[in-house]
Amino acid sequence: MYPLKKNLITFIALSMPCSLFLSQTLYANTLDSISFGKNSRWAIDASTRITHNADKNKNDFMHVIGLDFHNIFSNATQDIGTLTFQPYIVKLNNVQKAPFIFDDGNDTQLTWRIANFNYTGLNQGKFNIRVGHFEIPFGLEYQIDTNGTLRQLTTGDRGIKADWGLSVNGILPNLEYEIALTRGSGNEIRSAGNPHIFSGRVGTPGNKNLVTGISWFTGDVLGGNGITHRKKIGIDASYYYYQWQFMFESSVGQTAGNDTLNAFTEIRWKNPQENLSSYLQLGYQSTEINHEVNDKTHSTSYWLVGIQWLSYQGFDVSAQYQHKLKDTPTIDVDPLLSVQLRYRM
């Protein structure tokens, strides 16, 4: 009964703000109809990916199909909120390191990329309230939509990319922010071990040539081996120069009581039509094992190069190769060649 009670409390805690927001919206718009449909867009999104591990001479396959739905609710005078709904079916074949939500490397699961409602009717976008499943507000990954793409940024050191919960967010004249309290269990709402995360990012406006930010992340994250306590503070910067984009992120903190340091940089180029791009990434991670005699630091680094081509008919073809510069027995980086074909209709 106890887990059921805990899940019920979690559900009520997440549902109450939704009810309040919807009640306020309905009350404020009794004389004005709320539009639904004309401000919406949707697509069927399908992809297949093969990844070759050069060290182990093995191939992994991942097949994905899902719905990408987006709607802006509004009345005669203002926007009220934005609904994003992205359920995806993911099938794995022969995957060696499957995420913990899968039973094994040949499993199929329903996953949630983004599924939330962001209520924007309070103060013209300066103070919004988001409820549902959304990306953890931290660093570069939070600013750029990499869902479903080969190109990924810096979620690995946090052990989670998106989570269920509640946040406050907004865009001010010289500032953008999001502060979130989430469950800590990722794809599903699970209470085992009482996972939870408090995170946030405060940065300069994202429409400028130079964008900077500071982020924090602290809590207990549920994974395949149970609960892991993680806490981090990081800084990030992005600079746009014509078709070039330069990005950097660095963070320090602790994972399971061990001190960590992470650094990441990327250089990306786009052609003038913005349908062809290439990128080069460099990553570094170190962990100081504090429980060992004469604390020992394990570190790893890698480089990654990728290319992406978008067609006007909805096709997305991309490829990338990752190779290690240095690794240790506890932090291993496999040389991986990945190719993906994606189609949105």
Tab-separated table of C-alpha atoms in Angstrom:
chain	number	residue	atom	x	y	z
A	1	MET	CA	0.000	0.000	0.000
A	2	TYR	CA	2.820	2.402	0.767
A	3	PRO	CA	4.140	2.693	-2.827
A	4	LEU	CA	0.545	3.168	-4.030
A	5	LYS	CA	0.008	5.914	-1.491
A	6	LYS	CA	3.265	7.585	-2.497
A	7	ASN	CA	2.340	7.457	-6.201
A	8	LEU	CA	-1.082	8.918	-5.376
A	9	ILE	CA	0.518	11.788	-3.477
A	10	THR	CA	2.867	12.421	-6.409
A	11	PHE	CA	-0.036	12.375	-8.864
A	12	ILE	CA	-2.080	14.792	-6.750
A	13	ALA	CA	0.911	17.101	-6.324
A	14	LEU	CA	1.420	17.262	-10.073
A	15	SER	CA	-2.294	17.470	-10.880
A	16	MET	CA	-3.291	20.268	-8.487
A	17	PRO	CA	-1.361	23.014	-10.329
A	18	CYS	CA	-2.881	21.840	-13.616
A	19	SER	CA	-6.372	22.064	-12.146
A	20	LEU	CA	-5.727	25.530	-10.759
A	21	PHE	CA	-4.336	26.753	-14.064
A	22	LEU	CA	-7.189	25.328	-16.096
A	23	SER	CA	-9.765	26.714	-13.664
A	24	GLN	CA	-8.225	30.147	-13.837
A	25	THR	CA	-8.078	29.959	-17.618
A	26	LEU	CA	-11.729	28.933	-17.917
A	27	TYR	CA	-12.812	31.632	-15.484
A	28	ALA	CA	-10.848	34.339	-17.268
A	29	ASN	CA	-12.256	33.336	-20.637
A	30	THR	CA	-15.936	32.669	-20.030
A	31	LEU	CA	-16.828	35.306	-22.616
A	32	ASP	CA	-14.011	34.519	-25.038
A	33	SER	CA	-13.634	31.172	-26.727
A	34	ILE	CA	-10.257	29.454	-26.498
A	35	SER	CA	-8.872	28.554	-29.884
A	36	PHE	CA	-7.796	24.985	-30.552
A	37	GLY	CA	-6.701	23.674	-33.926
A	38	LYS	CA	-5.754	26.721	-35.942
A	39	ASN	CA	-2.659	27.221	-33.759
A	40	SER	CA	-1.621	23.564	-33.817
A	41	ARG	CA	0.856	21.541	-35.815
A	42	TRP	CA	1.620	17.839	-35.821
A	43	ALA	CA	3.846	15.314	-37.570
A	44	ILE	CA	4.481	11.588	-37.659
A	45	ASP	CA	8.171	11.130	-36.896
A	46	ALA	CA	9.974	7.883	-37.805
A	47	SER	CA	13.664	6.969	-37.774
A	48	THR	CA	16.031	4.032	-37.890
A	49	ARG	CA	19.609	4.050	-36.616
A	50	ILE	CA	22.570	1.678	-36.815
A	51	THR	CA	25.623	2.019	-34.567
A	52	HIS	CA	28.820	0.064	-35.178
A	53	ASN	CA	31.199	-0.542	-32.268
A	54	ALA	CA	34.674	-0.815	-33.819
A	55	ASP	CA	36.287	-2.350	-30.724
A	56	LYS	CA	33.690	-5.084	-30.266
A	57	ASN	CA	32.760	-5.405	-33.958
A	58	LYS	CA	29.051	-5.316	-33.104
A	59	ASN	CA	26.084	-3.468	-34.565
A	60	ASP	CA	23.231	-1.931	-32.574
A	61	PHE	CA	19.869	-0.991	-34.116
A	62	MET	CA	17.197	1.394	-32.886
A	63	HIS	CA	13.844	1.970	-34.625
A	64	VAL	CA	11.544	4.808	-33.543
A	65	ILE	CA	8.088	6.046	-34.517
A	66	GLY	CA	5.999	8.635	-32.746
A	67	LEU	CA	3.720	11.638	-32.764
A	68	ASP	CA	4.953	15.227	-32.457
A	69	PHE	CA	2.023	17.481	-31.536
A	70	HIS	CA	2.228	21.163	-30.614
A	71	ASN	CA	-0.641	23.560	-29.882
A	72	ILE	CA	-0.850	27.163	-28.679
A	73	PHE	CA	-4.031	27.957	-26.756
A	74	SER	CA	-5.226	31.538	-27.057
A	75	ASN	CA	-8.248	33.793	-26.776
A	76	ALA	CA	-9.095	37.059	-28.504
A	77	THR	CA	-6.465	39.032	-26.609
A	78	GLN	CA	-3.528	36.792	-25.690
A	79	ASP	CA	-1.844	33.392	-25.727
A	80	ILE	CA	-2.775	31.262	-22.732
A	81	GLY	CA	-0.355	28.370	-22.945
A	82	THR	CA	1.500	25.838	-25.063
A	83	LEU	CA	0.880	22.095	-25.124
A	84	THR	CA	3.636	19.802	-26.406
A	85	PHE	CA	2.847	16.093	-26.695
A	86	GLN	CA	5.453	13.634	-28.017
A	87	PRO	CA	4.854	9.914	-27.313
A	88	TYR	CA	7.282	7.601	-29.159
A	89	ILE	CA	7.586	3.835	-29.537
A	90	VAL	CA	11.239	2.737	-29.418
A	91	LYS	CA	12.402	-0.731	-30.480
A	92	LEU	CA	15.951	-1.897	-29.727
A	93	ASN	CA	17.829	-4.680	-31.479
A	94	ASN	CA	21.127	-6.058	-30.157
A	95	VAL	CA	21.855	-2.920	-28.109
A	96	GLN	CA	24.758	-3.530	-25.726
A	97	LYS	CA	24.135	-0.694	-23.261
A	98	ALA	CA	20.375	-0.255	-23.222
A	99	PRO	CA	18.852	2.513	-21.055
A	100	PHE	CA	17.476	1.168	-17.783
A	101	ILE	CA	13.829	1.647	-18.843
A	102	PHE	CA	14.321	-1.249	-21.289
A	103	ASP	CA	14.347	-4.845	-20.043
A	104	ASP	CA	17.260	-5.706	-22.339
A	105	GLY	CA	18.882	-4.772	-25.638
A	106	ASN	CA	16.016	-6.303	-27.649
A	107	ASP	CA	13.079	-4.630	-25.955
A	108	THR	CA	10.297	-2.281	-27.108
A	109	GLN	CA	8.955	0.520	-24.919
A	110	LEU	CA	6.716	3.575	-25.009
A	111	THR	CA	8.865	6.616	-24.263
A	112	TRP	CA	8.074	10.264	-23.627
A	113	ARG	CA	10.252	12.914	-25.193
A	114	ILE	CA	8.309	16.022	-24.229
A	115	ALA	CA	4.760	16.002	-22.817
A	116	ASN	CA	3.844	19.141	-20.919
A	117	PHE	CA	1.660	22.223	-20.728
A	118	ASN	CA	3.354	25.597	-20.239
A	119	TYR	CA	0.854	28.131	-18.870
A	120	THR	CA	1.821	31.585	-20.186
A	121	GLY	CA	-1.266	33.643	-19.365
A	122	LEU	CA	-0.032	35.224	-16.138
A	123	ASN	CA	2.436	37.939	-17.126
A	124	GLN	CA	2.948	38.018	-20.897
A	125	GLY	CA	5.586	35.266	-20.872
A	126	LYS	CA	7.675	36.738	-18.065
A	127	PHE	CA	6.380	34.229	-15.502
A	128	ASN	CA	5.092	30.888	-16.784
A	129	ILE	CA	4.282	27.594	-15.082
A	130	ARG	CA	5.080	24.281	-16.756
A	131	VAL	CA	3.648	20.896	-15.700
A	132	GLY	CA	4.460	17.518	-17.210
A	133	HIS	CA	7.487	15.881	-18.825
A	134	PHE	CA	10.212	18.283	-19.984
A	135	GLU	CA	13.972	18.577	-20.374
A	136	ILE	CA	15.997	19.241	-17.235
A	137	PRO	CA	17.017	22.929	-17.345
A	138	PHE	CA	20.801	22.633	-17.363
A	139	GLY	CA	23.489	23.812	-19.754
A	140	LEU	CA	23.620	23.610	-23.533
A	141	GLU	CA	21.284	20.625	-23.892
A	142	TYR	CA	18.407	22.624	-22.435
A	143	GLN	CA	18.718	25.363	-25.066
A	144	ILE	CA	18.918	23.180	-28.192
A	145	ASP	CA	16.403	20.543	-29.278
A	146	THR	CA	18.426	17.367	-29.884
A	147	ASN	CA	15.541	14.920	-29.359
A	148	GLY	CA	15.663	12.173	-31.969
A	149	THR	CA	18.950	13.327	-33.501
A	150	LEU	CA	22.370	11.701	-33.548
A	151	ARG	CA	23.872	14.944	-32.315
A	152	GLN	CA	23.760	15.064	-28.526
A	153	LEU	CA	25.450	17.388	-26.075
A	154	THR	CA	26.035	16.976	-22.324
A	155	THR	CA	23.376	14.870	-20.577
A	156	GLY	CA	25.613	11.875	-19.843
A	157	ASP	CA	27.186	13.294	-16.704
A	158	ARG	CA	23.750	13.918	-15.135
A	159	GLY	CA	22.260	10.512	-15.892
A	160	ILE	CA	18.928	11.981	-17.034
A	161	LYS	CA	17.688	14.184	-19.873
A	162	ALA	CA	13.963	14.759	-19.270
A	163	ASP	CA	11.761	14.231	-16.228
A	164	TRP	CA	8.231	14.616	-14.839
A	165	GLY	CA	7.562	17.624	-12.638
A	166	LEU	CA	6.825	21.299	-12.295
A	167	SER	CA	8.784	24.422	-13.242
A	168	VAL	CA	8.554	28.188	-13.339
A	169	ASN	CA	10.071	29.862	-16.385
A	170	GLY	CA	10.070	33.088	-18.303
A	171	ILE	CA	11.695	35.496	-20.706
A	172	LEU	CA	12.614	38.954	-19.395
A	173	PRO	CA	14.174	41.810	-21.402
A	174	ASN	CA	17.733	40.783	-20.438
A	175	LEU	CA	17.226	37.361	-18.882
A	176	GLU	CA	15.768	33.906	-19.496
A	177	TYR	CA	15.206	31.412	-16.698
A	178	GLU	CA	13.674	28.069	-15.746
A	179	ILE	CA	13.654	26.558	-12.247
A	180	ALA	CA	12.301	23.021	-11.857
A	181	LEU	CA	11.393	20.451	-9.226
A	182	THR	CA	11.042	17.000	-10.789
A	183	ARG	CA	10.522	13.364	-9.813
A	184	GLY	CA	14.041	12.136	-10.764
A	185	SER	CA	12.857	8.931	-12.455
A	186	GLY	CA	13.027	9.991	-16.108
A	187	ASN	CA	10.615	8.376	-18.567
A	188	GLU	CA	8.159	7.053	-15.958
A	189	ILE	CA	6.929	8.411	-12.630
A	190	ARG	CA	8.525	6.079	-10.096
A	191	SER	CA	8.846	6.598	-6.354
A	192	ALA	CA	11.232	3.733	-5.467
A	193	GLY	CA	14.030	5.222	-3.369
A	194	ASN	CA	12.319	8.638	-3.428
A	195	PRO	CA	14.172	10.114	-6.442
A	196	HIS	CA	13.953	13.880	-6.894
A	197	ILE	CA	15.805	16.706	-8.657
A	198	PHE	CA	16.017	20.436	-8.095
A	199	SER	CA	17.540	22.139	-11.130
A	200	GLY	CA	17.597	25.391	-13.015
A	201	ARG	CA	19.279	27.620	-15.521
A	202	VAL	CA	19.504	31.414	-15.685
A	203	GLY	CA	20.994	32.969	-18.814
A	204	THR	CA	21.090	35.821	-21.253
A	205	PRO	CA	18.484	36.007	-24.075
A	206	GLY	CA	18.713	33.120	-26.523
A	207	ASN	CA	18.180	35.317	-29.589
A	208	LYS	CA	21.519	37.126	-29.217
A	209	ASN	CA	24.798	36.310	-30.963
A	210	LEU	CA	26.402	35.632	-27.575
A	211	VAL	CA	24.413	33.557	-25.069
A	212	THR	CA	25.717	32.699	-21.595
A	213	GLY	CA	24.199	30.923	-18.617
A	214	ILE	CA	24.696	29.361	-15.215
A	215	SER	CA	22.980	26.114	-14.167
A	216	TRP	CA	22.584	23.936	-11.100
A	217	PHE	CA	21.452	20.351	-10.549
A	218	THR	CA	21.059	18.481	-7.272
A	219	GLY	CA	19.110	15.392	-6.237
A	220	ASP	CA	18.783	11.628	-6.288
A	221	VAL	CA	18.466	10.144	-9.791
A	222	LEU	CA	16.884	6.745	-10.405
A	223	GLY	CA	18.876	4.507	-12.762
A	224	GLY	CA	19.555	0.881	-13.537
A	225	ASN	CA	21.567	0.446	-10.334
A	226	GLY	CA	19.103	2.275	-8.112
A	227	ILE	CA	19.427	5.765	-6.691
A	228	THR	CA	22.534	7.877	-7.370
A	229	HIS	CA	23.046	11.199	-5.648
A	230	ARG	CA	24.280	13.862	-8.070
A	231	LYS	CA	24.948	17.553	-7.687
A	232	LYS	CA	26.508	19.929	-10.192
A	233	ILE	CA	26.943	23.565	-11.003
A	234	GLY	CA	27.880	24.608	-14.519
A	235	ILE	CA	28.440	27.472	-16.906
A	236	ASP	CA	27.804	27.557	-20.643
A	237	ALA	CA	28.362	29.923	-23.549
A	238	SER	CA	27.306	29.969	-27.212
A	239	TYR	CA	28.512	32.342	-29.906
A	240	TYR	CA	26.998	32.642	-33.390
A	241	TYR	CA	29.028	34.120	-36.255
A	242	TYR	CA	27.364	33.949	-39.681
A	243	GLN	CA	27.095	30.196	-40.444
A	244	TRP	CA	29.324	29.216	-37.507
A	245	GLN	CA	28.331	28.279	-33.987
A	246	PHE	CA	30.801	27.887	-31.092
A	247	MET	CA	29.626	26.296	-27.828
A	248	PHE	CA	31.259	25.541	-24.489
A	249	GLU	CA	30.078	24.038	-21.210
A	250	SER	CA	31.883	23.133	-18.004
A	251	SER	CA	30.576	21.782	-14.700
A	252	VAL	CA	31.892	20.612	-11.344
A	253	GLY	CA	30.130	18.580	-8.682
A	254	GLN	CA	29.753	15.127	-7.202
A	255	THR	CA	28.353	11.765	-8.302
A	256	ALA	CA	27.789	9.158	-5.572
A	257	GLY	CA	30.147	11.090	-3.298
A	258	ASN	CA	32.970	11.284	-5.852
A	259	ASP	CA	34.162	14.656	-7.145
A	260	THR	CA	33.572	15.207	-10.864
A	261	LEU	CA	34.684	17.653	-13.528
A	262	ASN	CA	33.186	17.853	-17.024
A	263	ALA	CA	34.045	20.010	-20.024
A	264	PHE	CA	32.537	20.094	-23.504
A	265	THR	CA	33.046	22.179	-26.614
A	266	GLU	CA	31.519	22.099	-30.093
A	267	ILE	CA	32.143	23.894	-33.382
A	268	ARG	CA	29.272	23.696	-35.868
A	269	TRP	CA	28.861	24.977	-39.431
A	270	LYS	CA	25.695	25.400	-41.524
A	271	ASN	CA	25.369	26.243	-45.199
A	272	PRO	CA	23.384	29.411	-46.091
A	273	GLN	CA	20.257	27.325	-46.845
A	274	GLU	CA	20.597	25.694	-43.385
A	275	ASN	CA	19.883	22.212	-44.737
A	276	LEU	CA	23.468	20.939	-44.441
A	277	SER	CA	25.566	21.086	-41.288
A	278	SER	CA	28.687	19.532	-39.796
A	279	TYR	CA	30.103	19.593	-36.276
A	280	LEU	CA	33.151	18.691	-34.232
A	281	GLN	CA	32.902	17.955	-30.509
A	282	LEU	CA	35.518	17.522	-27.792
A	283	GLY	CA	34.608	16.130	-24.392
A	284	TYR	CA	36.424	15.586	-21.096
A	285	GLN	CA	35.293	13.920	-17.873
A	286	SER	CA	37.157	13.167	-14.664
A	287	THR	CA	36.064	11.449	-11.448
A	288	GLU	CA	38.045	11.472	-8.225
A	289	ILE	CA	37.327	8.228	-6.366
A	290	ASN	CA	37.270	9.537	-2.799
A	291	HIS	CA	36.933	6.190	-1.028
A	292	GLU	CA	40.218	4.843	-2.438
A	293	VAL	CA	43.495	5.131	-0.552
A	294	ASN	CA	45.277	8.281	-1.733
A	295	ASP	CA	42.250	9.476	-3.705
A	296	LYS	CA	42.668	8.485	-7.335
A	297	THR	CA	41.407	10.464	-10.325
A	298	HIS	CA	40.050	8.645	-13.364
A	299	SER	CA	39.615	10.691	-16.523
A	300	THR	CA	38.557	10.222	-20.115
A	301	SER	CA	38.334	12.360	-23.236
A	302	TYR	CA	36.988	11.914	-26.750
A	303	TRP	CA	36.408	13.637	-30.062
A	304	LEU	CA	33.368	13.316	-32.282
A	305	VAL	CA	32.644	14.479	-35.817
A	306	GLY	CA	29.246	14.479	-37.504
A	307	ILE	CA	27.253	15.631	-40.515
A	308	GLN	CA	23.526	16.167	-41.120
A	309	TRP	CA	21.511	16.782	-44.304
A	310	LEU	CA	17.851	17.859	-44.336
A	311	SER	CA	15.701	17.552	-47.454
A	312	TYR	CA	12.705	19.729	-48.216
A	313	GLN	CA	10.596	16.557	-48.463
A	314	GLY	CA	11.056	15.748	-44.760
A	315	PHE	CA	14.059	13.386	-44.875
A	316	ASP	CA	16.911	13.778	-42.392
A	317	VAL	CA	20.131	11.836	-43.076
A	318	SER	CA	22.944	12.047	-40.540
A	319	ALA	CA	26.146	10.267	-39.580
A	320	GLN	CA	28.765	10.690	-36.882
A	321	TYR	CA	31.904	9.016	-35.559
A	322	GLN	CA	33.116	9.068	-31.955
A	323	HIS	CA	36.665	8.139	-30.946
A	324	LYS	CA	38.408	8.130	-27.598
A	325	LEU	CA	41.481	10.198	-26.863
A	326	LYS	CA	41.982	8.729	-23.404
A	327	ASP	CA	40.022	6.406	-21.157
A	328	THR	CA	40.279	4.478	-17.893
A	329	PRO	CA	38.836	1.129	-16.743
A	330	THR	CA	36.018	2.909	-14.885
A	331	ILE	CA	35.207	5.479	-17.603
A	332	ASP	CA	35.307	3.844	-21.028
A	333	VAL	CA	34.558	5.450	-24.399
A	334	ASP	CA	33.878	3.074	-27.276
A	335	PRO	CA	34.716	4.069	-30.874
A	336	LEU	CA	31.282	4.310	-32.492
A	337	LEU	CA	30.123	4.937	-36.052
A	338	SER	CA	26.419	5.827	-36.262
A	339	VAL	CA	24.137	6.424	-39.236
A	340	GLN	CA	20.493	7.500	-39.021
A	341	LEU	CA	17.661	7.961	-41.504
A	342	ARG	CA	14.703	9.997	-40.255
A	343	TYR	CA	11.451	11.050	-41.926
A	344	ARG	CA	8.790	13.493	-40.709
A	345	MET	CA	5.428	13.651	-42.452
